[in-house]
Each structure stands twice: as structure tokens, then as C-alpha cells.
mmCIF file of C-alpha atoms in Angstrom:
data_model
loop_
_atom_site.group_PDB
_atom_site.id
_atom_site.type_symbol
_atom_site.label_atom_id
_atom_site.label_comp_id
_atom_site.label_asym_id
_atom_site.label_seq_id
_atom_site.Cartn_x
_atom_site.Cartn_y
_atom_site.Cartn_z
ATOM 1 C CA MET A 21 143.813 152.755 100.358
ATOM 2 C CA SER A 22 140.865 151.827 98.161
ATOM 3 C CA LEU A 23 140.915 149.789 95.016
ATOM 4 C CA SER A 24 141.340 151.498 91.660
ATOM 5 C CA GLY A 25 138.283 153.453 90.570
ATOM 6 C CA THR A 26 136.911 154.066 94.064
ATOM 7 C CA ARG A 27 136.994 157.592 95.452
ATOM 8 C CA THR A 28 137.161 158.173 99.202
ATOM 9 C CA HIS A 29 136.071 161.484 100.665
ATOM 10 C CA LEU A 30 134.432 163.150 103.649
ATOM 11 C CA VAL A 31 130.883 164.449 103.327
ATOM 12 C CA GLN A 32 129.599 166.953 105.851
ATOM 13 C CA THR A 33 125.949 166.130 106.466
ATOM 14 C CA ALA A 34 123.434 167.789 108.756
ATOM 15 C CA ARG A 35 124.355 165.178 111.394
ATOM 16 C CA LEU A 36 128.095 164.448 111.129
ATOM 17 C CA ASN A 37 131.185 164.372 108.926
ATOM 18 C CA THR A 38 130.877 161.050 107.126
ATOM 19 C CA PHE A 39 133.658 159.089 105.431
ATOM 20 C CA VAL A 40 132.396 157.637 102.150
ATOM 21 C CA ARG A 41 133.642 155.269 99.488
ATOM 22 C CA GLU A 42 132.065 156.051 96.144
ATOM 23 C CA ALA A 43 132.387 154.781 92.581
ATOM 24 C CA GLY A 44 130.434 154.615 89.337
ATOM 25 C CA ASP A 45 128.528 157.015 87.135
ATOM 26 C CA PRO A 46 126.851 159.713 89.261
ATOM 27 C CA SER A 47 123.760 159.436 87.045
ATOM 28 C CA ALA A 48 123.457 155.640 87.470
ATOM 29 C CA PRO A 49 120.995 153.954 89.867
ATOM 30 C CA VAL A 50 122.224 154.224 93.455
ATOM 31 C CA LEU A 51 123.203 151.230 95.596
ATOM 32 C CA VAL A 52 124.172 152.084 99.184
ATOM 33 C CA LEU A 53 126.272 149.592 101.151
ATOM 34 C CA VAL A 54 126.077 149.618 104.960
ATOM 35 C CA HIS A 55 128.754 147.661 106.827
ATOM 36 C CA GLY A 56 128.477 145.657 110.053
ATOM 37 C CA ASN A 57 129.694 146.096 113.613
ATOM 38 C CA VAL A 58 133.455 146.329 114.239
ATOM 39 C CA SER A 59 134.200 146.865 110.569
ATOM 40 C CA SER A 60 134.072 149.669 108.015
ATOM 41 C CA SER A 61 133.322 150.328 104.370
ATOM 42 C CA VAL A 62 136.767 148.927 103.452
ATOM 43 C CA PHE A 63 135.161 145.467 103.618
ATOM 44 C CA PHE A 64 133.161 146.460 100.526
ATOM 45 C CA ASP A 65 136.105 147.544 98.354
ATOM 46 C CA ALA A 66 135.943 144.586 95.950
ATOM 47 C CA LEU A 67 132.134 144.625 95.802
ATOM 48 C CA ILE A 68 132.149 148.326 94.956
ATOM 49 C CA GLU A 69 134.620 147.685 92.161
ATOM 50 C CA GLU A 70 132.561 144.820 90.724
ATOM 51 C CA LEU A 71 129.252 146.687 90.666
ATOM 52 C CA SER A 72 130.407 150.204 89.781
ATOM 53 C CA ASP A 73 130.069 149.529 86.050
ATOM 54 C CA THR A 74 126.285 149.583 86.476
ATOM 55 C CA TYR A 75 125.510 151.444 89.711
ATOM 56 C CA ARG A 76 126.531 154.524 91.610
ATOM 57 C CA MET A 77 128.066 152.804 94.622
ATOM 58 C CA ILE A 78 128.043 154.621 97.961
ATOM 59 C CA ALA A 79 129.479 153.049 101.117
ATOM 60 C CA PRO A 80 129.669 155.184 104.279
ATOM 61 C CA ASP A 81 131.331 154.427 107.598
ATOM 62 C CA TYR A 82 129.191 154.524 110.754
ATOM 63 C CA ARG A 83 129.667 157.388 113.174
ATOM 64 C CA GLY A 84 132.720 156.519 115.240
ATOM 65 C CA TYR A 85 133.824 153.811 112.818
ATOM 66 C CA GLY A 86 136.392 153.891 110.022
ATOM 67 C CA GLY A 87 137.074 157.446 108.929
ATOM 68 C CA SER A 88 133.806 159.018 110.079
ATOM 69 C CA GLU A 89 133.459 161.547 112.873
ATOM 70 C CA ARG A 90 133.149 160.181 116.393
ATOM 71 C CA LYS A 91 129.721 161.147 117.739
ATOM 72 C CA THR A 92 127.867 159.464 120.572
ATOM 73 C CA ILE A 93 125.358 156.791 119.568
ATOM 74 C CA ASP A 94 122.032 157.280 121.348
ATOM 75 C CA ALA A 95 121.120 153.650 121.898
ATOM 76 C CA THR A 96 117.676 154.501 123.231
ATOM 77 C CA ARG A 97 116.765 155.111 119.577
ATOM 78 C CA GLY A 98 117.781 151.585 118.578
ATOM 79 C CA MET A 99 119.388 151.796 115.136
ATOM 80 C CA ALA A 100 117.810 155.162 114.323
ATOM 81 C CA ASP A 101 120.966 157.240 114.841
ATOM 82 C CA PHE A 102 122.647 155.119 112.162
ATOM 83 C CA SER A 103 119.679 155.050 109.785
ATOM 84 C CA ASP A 104 119.139 158.800 110.099
ATOM 85 C CA ASP A 105 122.856 159.239 109.323
ATOM 86 C CA VAL A 106 122.349 157.315 106.069
ATOM 87 C CA VAL A 107 119.393 159.489 105.076
ATOM 88 C CA ALA A 108 121.331 162.647 105.978
ATOM 89 C CA LEU A 109 124.134 161.461 103.681
ATOM 90 C CA LEU A 110 121.685 160.971 100.808
ATOM 91 C CA ASP A 111 120.378 164.492 101.442
ATOM 92 C CA ALA A 112 123.896 165.939 101.445
ATOM 93 C CA LEU A 113 124.635 164.175 98.144
ATOM 94 C CA GLU A 114 121.323 165.522 96.754
ATOM 95 C CA ILE A 115 119.978 162.032 96.091
ATOM 96 C CA THR A 116 116.214 162.288 96.282
ATOM 97 C CA GLU A 117 115.051 159.282 94.265
ATOM 98 C CA PRO A 118 114.484 155.956 96.070
ATOM 99 C CA VAL A 119 117.687 153.925 96.344
ATOM 100 C CA ASP A 120 118.619 150.299 96.816
ATOM 101 C CA LEU A 121 120.244 149.510 100.158
ATOM 102 C CA LEU A 122 122.471 146.589 101.138
ATOM 103 C CA GLY A 123 123.086 145.997 104.839
ATOM 104 C CA TRP A 124 125.597 143.467 106.152
ATOM 105 C CA SER A 125 125.049 142.050 109.651
ATOM 106 C CA ALA A 126 124.053 144.973 111.923
ATOM 107 C CA GLY A 127 123.900 146.981 108.695
ATOM 108 C CA GLY A 128 120.835 144.883 107.908
ATOM 109 C CA ASN A 129 119.105 146.336 110.959
ATOM 110 C CA ILE A 130 120.116 149.810 109.828
ATOM 111 C CA VAL A 131 118.625 149.464 106.349
ATOM 112 C CA LEU A 132 115.454 147.949 107.816
ATOM 113 C CA GLN A 133 115.188 151.061 109.999
ATOM 114 C CA VAL A 134 115.645 153.321 106.975
ATOM 115 C CA ALA A 135 112.730 151.522 105.314
ATOM 116 C CA ILE A 136 110.559 151.801 108.444
ATOM 117 C CA ASP A 137 111.220 155.495 109.099
ATOM 118 C CA HIS A 138 111.784 156.727 105.528
ATOM 119 C CA PRO A 139 109.897 154.334 103.228
ATOM 120 C CA GLY A 140 109.904 156.787 100.347
ATOM 121 C CA ARG A 141 113.706 156.663 100.190
ATOM 122 C CA VAL A 142 113.918 152.907 99.596
ATOM 123 C CA ARG A 143 113.344 150.883 96.416
ATOM 124 C CA LYS A 144 114.777 147.458 97.326
ATOM 125 C CA LEU A 145 116.656 145.970 100.284
ATOM 126 C CA ILE A 146 119.439 143.397 100.365
ATOM 127 C CA LEU A 147 120.115 141.847 103.757
ATOM 128 C CA GLU A 148 123.455 140.059 103.998
ATOM 129 C CA ALA A 149 123.603 137.958 107.180
ATOM 130 C CA GLY A 150 121.112 140.451 108.608
ATOM 131 C CA GLY A 151 120.422 140.519 112.338
ATOM 132 C CA SER A 152 117.127 139.736 114.038
ATOM 133 C CA PRO A 153 114.522 142.523 113.939
ATOM 134 C CA TYR A 154 114.291 142.055 117.728
ATOM 135 C CA GLY A 155 117.911 142.951 118.365
ATOM 136 C CA PHE A 156 120.779 140.792 119.579
ATOM 137 C CA GLY A 157 120.143 138.413 122.458
ATOM 138 C CA GLY A 158 117.582 138.498 125.218
ATOM 139 C CA THR A 159 114.467 137.349 123.357
ATOM 140 C CA HIS A 160 112.846 134.039 122.461
ATOM 141 C CA GLY A 161 110.135 132.815 120.136
ATOM 142 C CA GLN A 162 109.556 134.006 116.607
ATOM 143 C CA ASP A 163 107.714 137.047 117.968
ATOM 144 C CA GLY A 164 110.723 138.298 119.942
ATOM 145 C CA THR A 165 109.323 137.836 123.437
ATOM 146 C CA PRO A 166 111.718 139.407 125.999
ATOM 147 C CA THR A 167 113.439 136.856 128.218
ATOM 148 C CA ALA A 168 114.022 139.167 131.223
ATOM 149 C CA ALA A 169 112.185 142.339 132.187
ATOM 150 C CA ASP A 170 115.452 144.312 132.305
ATOM 151 C CA PHE A 171 116.840 142.695 129.115
ATOM 152 C CA ALA A 172 119.780 141.157 130.992
ATOM 153 C CA GLY A 173 122.375 139.545 128.759
ATOM 154 C CA THR A 174 122.116 142.194 126.040
ATOM 155 C CA GLY A 175 123.859 145.468 125.283
ATOM 156 C CA GLY A 176 127.304 146.852 126.003
ATOM 157 C CA GLY A 177 128.187 144.235 128.596
ATOM 158 C CA THR A 178 128.004 141.395 126.092
ATOM 159 C CA ALA A 179 131.304 142.205 124.377
ATOM 160 C CA ASN A 180 134.423 140.296 125.417
ATOM 161 C CA PRO A 181 136.460 142.805 127.484
ATOM 162 C CA ASP A 182 139.797 141.394 126.336
ATOM 163 C CA PHE A 183 138.740 141.751 122.700
ATOM 164 C CA CYS A 184 137.675 145.353 123.377
ATOM 165 C CA ALA A 185 141.017 146.108 125.055
ATOM 166 C CA ARG A 186 142.950 144.660 122.139
ATOM 167 C CA LEU A 187 140.784 146.573 119.670
ATOM 168 C CA ALA A 188 141.426 149.843 121.517
ATOM 169 C CA ALA A 189 145.167 149.113 121.652
ATOM 170 C CA GLY A 190 145.401 148.461 117.899
ATOM 171 C CA ASP A 191 146.524 144.869 118.511
ATOM 172 C CA ARG A 192 147.577 143.148 115.283
ATOM 173 C CA GLY A 193 148.555 139.851 116.908
ATOM 174 C CA GLU A 194 147.081 136.371 116.639
ATOM 175 C CA GLU A 195 146.023 135.706 120.236
ATOM 176 C CA ALA A 196 142.676 133.959 120.781
ATOM 177 C CA THR A 197 140.764 137.169 121.494
ATOM 178 C CA SER A 198 142.584 139.434 119.038
ATOM 179 C CA PRO A 199 140.749 141.275 116.242
ATOM 180 C CA LEU A 200 142.726 139.348 113.600
ATOM 181 C CA THR A 201 141.791 135.972 115.064
ATOM 182 C CA THR A 202 138.176 137.126 115.315
ATOM 183 C CA LEU A 203 138.225 138.125 111.652
ATOM 184 C CA ARG A 204 139.580 134.738 110.621
ATOM 185 C CA ALA A 205 137.446 132.617 112.941
ATOM 186 C CA VAL A 206 133.980 134.179 112.925
ATOM 187 C CA TYR A 207 133.626 136.840 110.224
ATOM 188 C CA VAL A 208 134.114 133.994 107.758
ATOM 189 C CA LYS A 209 133.837 130.229 108.059
ATOM 190 C CA GLN A 210 136.904 128.774 109.731
ATOM 191 C CA GLY A 211 139.325 127.582 107.084
ATOM 192 C CA PHE A 212 138.637 130.442 104.687
ATOM 193 C CA THR A 213 141.861 132.293 103.887
ATOM 194 C CA PHE A 214 142.252 135.920 102.825
ATOM 195 C CA ASP A 215 144.882 137.379 100.563
ATOM 196 C CA PRO A 216 147.415 138.670 103.156
ATOM 197 C CA GLU A 217 147.357 142.267 101.895
ATOM 198 C CA VAL A 218 143.557 142.333 101.798
ATOM 199 C CA GLU A 219 143.380 140.789 105.262
ATOM 200 C CA GLN A 220 145.525 143.592 106.660
ATOM 201 C CA ARG A 221 143.240 146.201 105.064
ATOM 202 C CA TYR A 222 140.243 144.566 106.719
ATOM 203 C CA LEU A 223 142.096 144.513 110.020
ATOM 204 C CA ASP A 224 142.790 148.237 109.572
ATOM 205 C CA GLY A 225 139.033 148.725 109.168
ATOM 206 C CA MET A 226 138.316 146.838 112.382
ATOM 207 C CA LEU A 227 140.971 148.714 114.356
ATOM 208 C CA ALA A 228 139.506 152.052 113.246
ATOM 209 C CA THR A 229 136.490 151.352 115.478
ATOM 210 C CA SER A 230 136.217 153.853 118.340
ATOM 211 C CA VAL A 231 136.134 151.905 121.597
ATOM 212 C CA GLY A 232 134.237 153.262 124.589
ATOM 213 C CA ASP A 233 130.859 153.733 126.186
ATOM 214 C CA ASP A 234 129.834 156.182 123.447
ATOM 215 C CA ILE A 235 130.556 153.954 120.415
ATOM 216 C CA TYR A 236 131.617 150.317 120.834
ATOM 217 C CA PRO A 237 130.531 148.368 122.711
ATOM 218 C CA GLY A 238 128.620 150.881 124.843
ATOM 219 C CA ASP A 239 127.903 151.117 128.538
ATOM 220 C CA SER A 240 126.123 148.594 130.749
ATOM 221 C CA VAL A 241 124.273 148.417 134.059
ATOM 222 C CA PRO A 242 124.230 145.716 136.747
ATOM 223 C CA SER A 243 121.372 143.228 136.723
ATOM 224 C CA ASP A 244 120.024 140.773 139.284
ATOM 225 C CA ASN A 245 119.244 138.464 136.371
ATOM 226 C CA TRP A 246 121.748 136.117 134.736
ATOM 227 C CA PRO A 247 124.401 136.849 133.495
ATOM 228 C CA GLY A 248 124.568 139.936 135.704
ATOM 229 C CA SER A 249 124.479 142.928 133.348
ATOM 230 C CA GLY A 250 121.924 144.752 131.226
ATOM 231 C CA PRO A 251 121.954 147.420 128.531
ATOM 232 C CA GLY A 252 123.066 150.985 129.106
ATOM 233 C CA THR A 253 121.963 153.910 126.953
ATOM 234 C CA THR A 254 124.831 154.634 124.538
ATOM 235 C CA GLY A 255 126.877 152.692 122.005
ATOM 236 C CA THR A 256 126.252 150.207 119.221
ATOM 237 C CA ASN A 257 125.642 147.062 121.249
ATOM 238 C CA ASN A 258 123.023 148.862 123.320
ATOM 239 C CA GLY A 259 121.364 150.079 120.134
ATOM 240 C CA LEU A 260 121.075 146.407 119.216
ATOM 241 C CA SER A 261 119.509 145.499 122.561
ATOM 242 C CA PRO A 262 115.844 144.451 122.327
ATOM 243 C CA LYS A 263 115.211 147.000 125.090
ATOM 244 C CA TYR A 264 115.435 149.640 122.365
ATOM 245 C CA LEU A 265 115.235 147.775 119.036
ATOM 246 C CA ASN A 266 112.037 146.244 117.686
ATOM 247 C CA GLN A 267 111.613 146.276 113.915
ATOM 248 C CA ARG A 268 108.368 144.324 113.672
ATOM 249 C CA ALA A 269 106.925 147.455 112.054
ATOM 250 C CA PHE A 270 108.697 146.509 108.812
ATOM 251 C CA ALA A 271 105.980 143.899 108.247
ATOM 252 C CA ASP A 272 103.321 146.629 108.441
ATOM 253 C CA LEU A 273 104.720 148.759 105.614
ATOM 254 C CA ASP A 274 102.279 149.048 102.737
ATOM 255 C CA PRO A 275 103.952 148.180 100.529
ATOM 256 C CA ALA A 276 107.167 146.885 102.058
ATOM 257 C CA PRO A 277 110.114 146.986 99.646
ATOM 258 C CA PRO A 278 111.171 143.685 98.071
ATOM 259 C CA VAL A 279 113.937 141.985 100.051
ATOM 260 C CA LEU A 280 116.803 139.734 99.000
ATOM 261 C CA TRP A 281 118.195 137.918 102.052
ATOM 262 C CA ILE A 282 121.541 136.173 101.598
ATOM 263 C CA ARG A 283 123.159 134.275 104.460
ATOM 264 C CA GLY A 284 125.756 131.567 105.024
ATOM 265 C CA GLU A 285 124.657 128.228 106.439
ATOM 266 C CA ASP A 286 127.740 128.165 108.712
ATOM 267 C CA ASP A 287 127.282 131.662 110.192
ATOM 268 C CA VAL A 288 128.160 131.587 113.917
ATOM 269 C CA ILE A 289 127.314 135.256 114.591
ATOM 270 C CA VAL A 290 123.731 135.537 113.307
ATOM 271 C CA SER A 291 122.195 132.136 113.914
ATOM 272 C CA ASP A 292 119.506 130.336 115.879
ATOM 273 C CA THR A 293 122.462 129.005 117.924
ATOM 274 C CA SER A 294 124.745 132.046 117.784
ATOM 275 C CA LEU A 295 128.092 131.785 119.556
ATOM 276 C CA PHE A 296 127.712 135.488 120.416
ATOM 277 C CA ASP A 297 124.393 135.005 122.197
ATOM 278 C CA LEU A 298 125.243 134.773 125.904
ATOM 279 C CA ALA A 299 122.398 132.316 126.448
ATOM 280 C CA GLN A 300 123.910 129.946 123.896
ATOM 281 C CA LEU A 301 127.359 130.362 125.457
ATOM 282 C CA GLY A 302 125.871 129.626 128.873
ATOM 283 C CA LYS A 303 124.153 126.563 127.497
ATOM 284 C CA LEU A 304 127.530 125.362 126.177
ATOM 285 C CA GLY A 305 129.201 125.941 129.546
ATOM 286 C CA ALA A 306 131.315 128.895 128.409
ATOM 287 C CA ILE A 307 129.614 131.287 130.864
ATOM 288 C CA PRO A 308 129.138 130.053 134.444
ATOM 289 C CA ASP A 309 125.926 129.648 136.422
ATOM 290 C CA TYR A 310 123.686 129.253 133.382
ATOM 291 C CA PRO A 311 120.129 129.042 134.791
ATOM 292 C CA GLY A 312 118.836 126.729 132.071
ATOM 293 C CA GLU A 313 116.841 126.921 128.866
ATOM 294 C CA ASP A 314 113.613 127.669 130.734
ATOM 295 C CA VAL A 315 115.076 130.868 132.174
ATOM 296 C CA ALA A 316 117.510 131.972 129.462
ATOM 297 C CA PRO A 317 116.661 130.374 126.100
ATOM 298 C CA THR A 318 118.826 130.910 123.050
ATOM 299 C CA GLN A 319 117.531 133.553 120.643
ATOM 300 C CA PRO A 320 116.282 132.147 117.298
ATOM 301 C CA MET A 321 117.709 135.050 115.288
ATOM 302 C CA VAL A 322 117.274 133.594 111.807
ATOM 303 C CA SER A 323 113.754 132.340 112.495
ATOM 304 C CA GLN A 324 112.738 135.728 113.894
ATOM 305 C CA LEU A 325 113.972 137.579 110.827
ATOM 306 C CA ARG A 326 112.295 135.104 108.493
ATOM 307 C CA ALA A 327 108.954 135.528 110.272
ATOM 308 C CA VAL A 328 109.004 139.316 109.899
ATOM 309 C CA LEU A 329 110.186 139.285 106.283
ATOM 310 C CA GLU A 330 107.576 136.754 105.222
ATOM 311 C CA ALA A 331 104.868 138.773 106.953
ATOM 312 C CA ALA A 332 106.066 141.856 105.062
ATOM 313 C CA GLY A 333 105.597 140.315 101.637
ATOM 314 C CA GLU A 334 108.147 139.787 98.880
ATOM 315 C CA VAL A 335 111.299 138.117 100.209
ATOM 316 C CA THR A 336 113.851 135.886 98.507
ATOM 317 C CA GLU A 337 116.031 133.919 100.926
ATOM 318 C CA ILE A 338 119.257 132.406 99.586
ATOM 319 C CA VAL A 339 121.480 130.262 101.790
ATOM 320 C CA TYR A 340 125.088 129.743 100.713
ATOM 321 C CA ALA A 341 126.660 126.393 101.582
ATOM 322 C CA ASP A 342 130.222 126.387 102.949
ATOM 323 C CA CYS A 343 129.840 130.005 104.031
ATOM 324 C CA GLY A 344 130.005 131.946 107.288
ATOM 325 C CA HIS A 345 129.001 135.502 108.153
ATOM 326 C CA SER A 346 130.355 137.236 105.035
ATOM 327 C CA PRO A 347 128.929 135.864 101.762
ATOM 328 C CA HIS A 348 130.269 138.835 99.775
ATOM 329 C CA LEU A 349 133.812 137.956 100.882
ATOM 330 C CA GLU A 350 133.561 134.171 100.847
ATOM 331 C CA HIS A 351 131.651 133.714 97.570
ATOM 332 C CA PRO A 352 132.158 137.035 95.761
ATOM 333 C CA GLU A 353 131.252 135.984 92.221
ATOM 334 C CA ARG A 354 127.995 134.335 93.247
ATOM 335 C CA PHE A 355 127.150 137.232 95.530
ATOM 336 C CA VAL A 356 127.656 139.814 92.768
ATOM 337 C CA ALA A 357 125.505 137.768 90.377
ATOM 338 C CA ASP A 358 122.699 137.400 92.916
ATOM 339 C CA VAL A 359 122.734 141.118 93.747
ATOM 340 C CA ARG A 360 122.716 142.106 90.065
ATOM 341 C CA ALA A 361 119.816 139.797 89.302
ATOM 342 C CA PHE A 362 117.767 141.164 92.193
ATOM 343 C CA VAL A 363 118.500 144.858 91.725
ATOM 344 C CA GLN A 364 117.963 144.798 87.976
#
């Protein structure tokens, strides 16, 4: 169930049947919200409500996530299946003017890809806790140098198998690897508390993720390099592997759209010391047989994104204190004000 004033409906595009949350005057400027991995557009309910007095708010679910049709994600295209889905939705809604796009977490990579492949469709970008332009894991240096030739330690094999099993089973418990505990411990800074009813809606959004080789986390292949697996060819986590994702081209756009980058200083997902980077976990002793920093260095995700955005041109970086991976949930009033100021 959405908040009052938000309409939910299915839109058949040229690519798939897409579940969409929408609110606001259809003639108002368009702001598209793109959610992150293992979530859905339900996480934007309050933000949609706050901004719908000024903007036409559109928030789709990824393919295979939330209420959208389950269709295989071709990871060899990086984030392009997702970004092309967004453009197909705009086409189906007959929106031809450039729009503003907000991408949260992996959604940040998706909106960057929209700008790279369809620059005429984008006016401004907002990256909320956006991921590295060189994918997730398996690179080092600000230029995204690959750590292993086969990109070991990235892709579908990086997801915790117990978490995936609980996600597939619809587990609503509070065990250490459950979706609910993950929501509380890493989507936000530990100690942040949700309204219980809202928390259950967010959990519903997580549990609506299709689990499998085709969607989340994706398939994997064995590797002779630590930690023993590399990226397959389908699914979200493989689309985020640096084997297939390199968004350095954003810096070459002429002109690149202005970017507002908002992140939390306590984010443990997208970080230069991310607790979801297997190299960092190995360094901390959580994954055995770590070969050392010389062989498997931690990915400097934030530094990599900053380097590309600054090379592109106009970027405003805002870091929220006492905030984790979800500024729009943890500091909603400030987030709305910052977005309004930038978009206007």
C-alpha cells in the first residue's frame, strides 16, 4: 500500500511490464527515482509524497524486483538493461523532455548509465549513496584498475548464501543474516529506528526481490584467484561487476549533466572500506585465506566516484553526519530540502 496521493500501476513498455509509483501534476517537471539493490520503489513512498507538490514523481521497480515483471538481467551489458528499462518507461509514458533522475545506491549506477547512453534524456542527476563507476569490488586505485584478470571476488558469488536463502523464503525473522536485520544494520546507520509499520513495508519491498541466477544475486563461475569465484553473465550483482561495468565515459560527456551527490559518512555498503567488499572482509579476517593487500586491495569506492564526477564537471558533494546508506530515510527533511534546492 502506498501513501495517500501516490498512484501505483503497471506500465507495459517495449521491454517489460513495469510497476510504477507515480504522484503529482502530470504537467509538472519530472523527477524519476531509481531504487537500490534488494529493495523497491516502496522505499521512496515518503519522498514521493513530500516532493509531489512541485514535481511529477515517477518511481519504477527494477525488472524482477517489487511488482515488475521478472525478466533475465543480461549482466554482460553492465547496468544497461536497467537503464534502457528506465528510458523505455519514459517512452511509454510519452515523456520526451529531459528529466531529472535520482538514483539510490546501485540506482546511482543506473542513472549514470542513462546519462551516458541517452544524454538527451537527462537534465540533472542526484546520486544518493551512489556506487563506484567501476562496479562493486575487484578494482583498486582511483582509475578502477582491475585487481584480478578474471575479476575474482565480484559478481553473483559475493552475496551471502544464507541471506539469499532467507530472502527467497520470505523470512521475516531477526536472525543475523535475515533481510530484516540487514535492513536495520546496514541500510541505515546502526541505532536508527523505523516506525514499525513503515519498517514492515520496507521489508515487504525487500522480500519481493526475485532470487536466482537470472535476477539476484546472479550466477558465478569458479576462479583460481582468491576468494575462489568470479562473475557469471546474468543477474544484478554480475551487472555490477567491473568485468562488465565501467562508467568512466560519464566524464567525457560534453556537457555532462550537473550532479548532486549525497552520502552518509557512516555508510558501510558504499565506502572506501565497504563491509560488502570481499577484500575488506578478508582484510578483517571474516573470509579465510586472505592473500594480503598487495594481492587483493580494498576498493576505494567513494574516491573512485569522486574522481569521475569531478572530471565530468559540475558536482556538489554533500556528506551527512550520523547517517548510513539511506540519507532520504535517515534525514528526510534535510534530504528533501537539498533535492529541492538542486533541482530548482
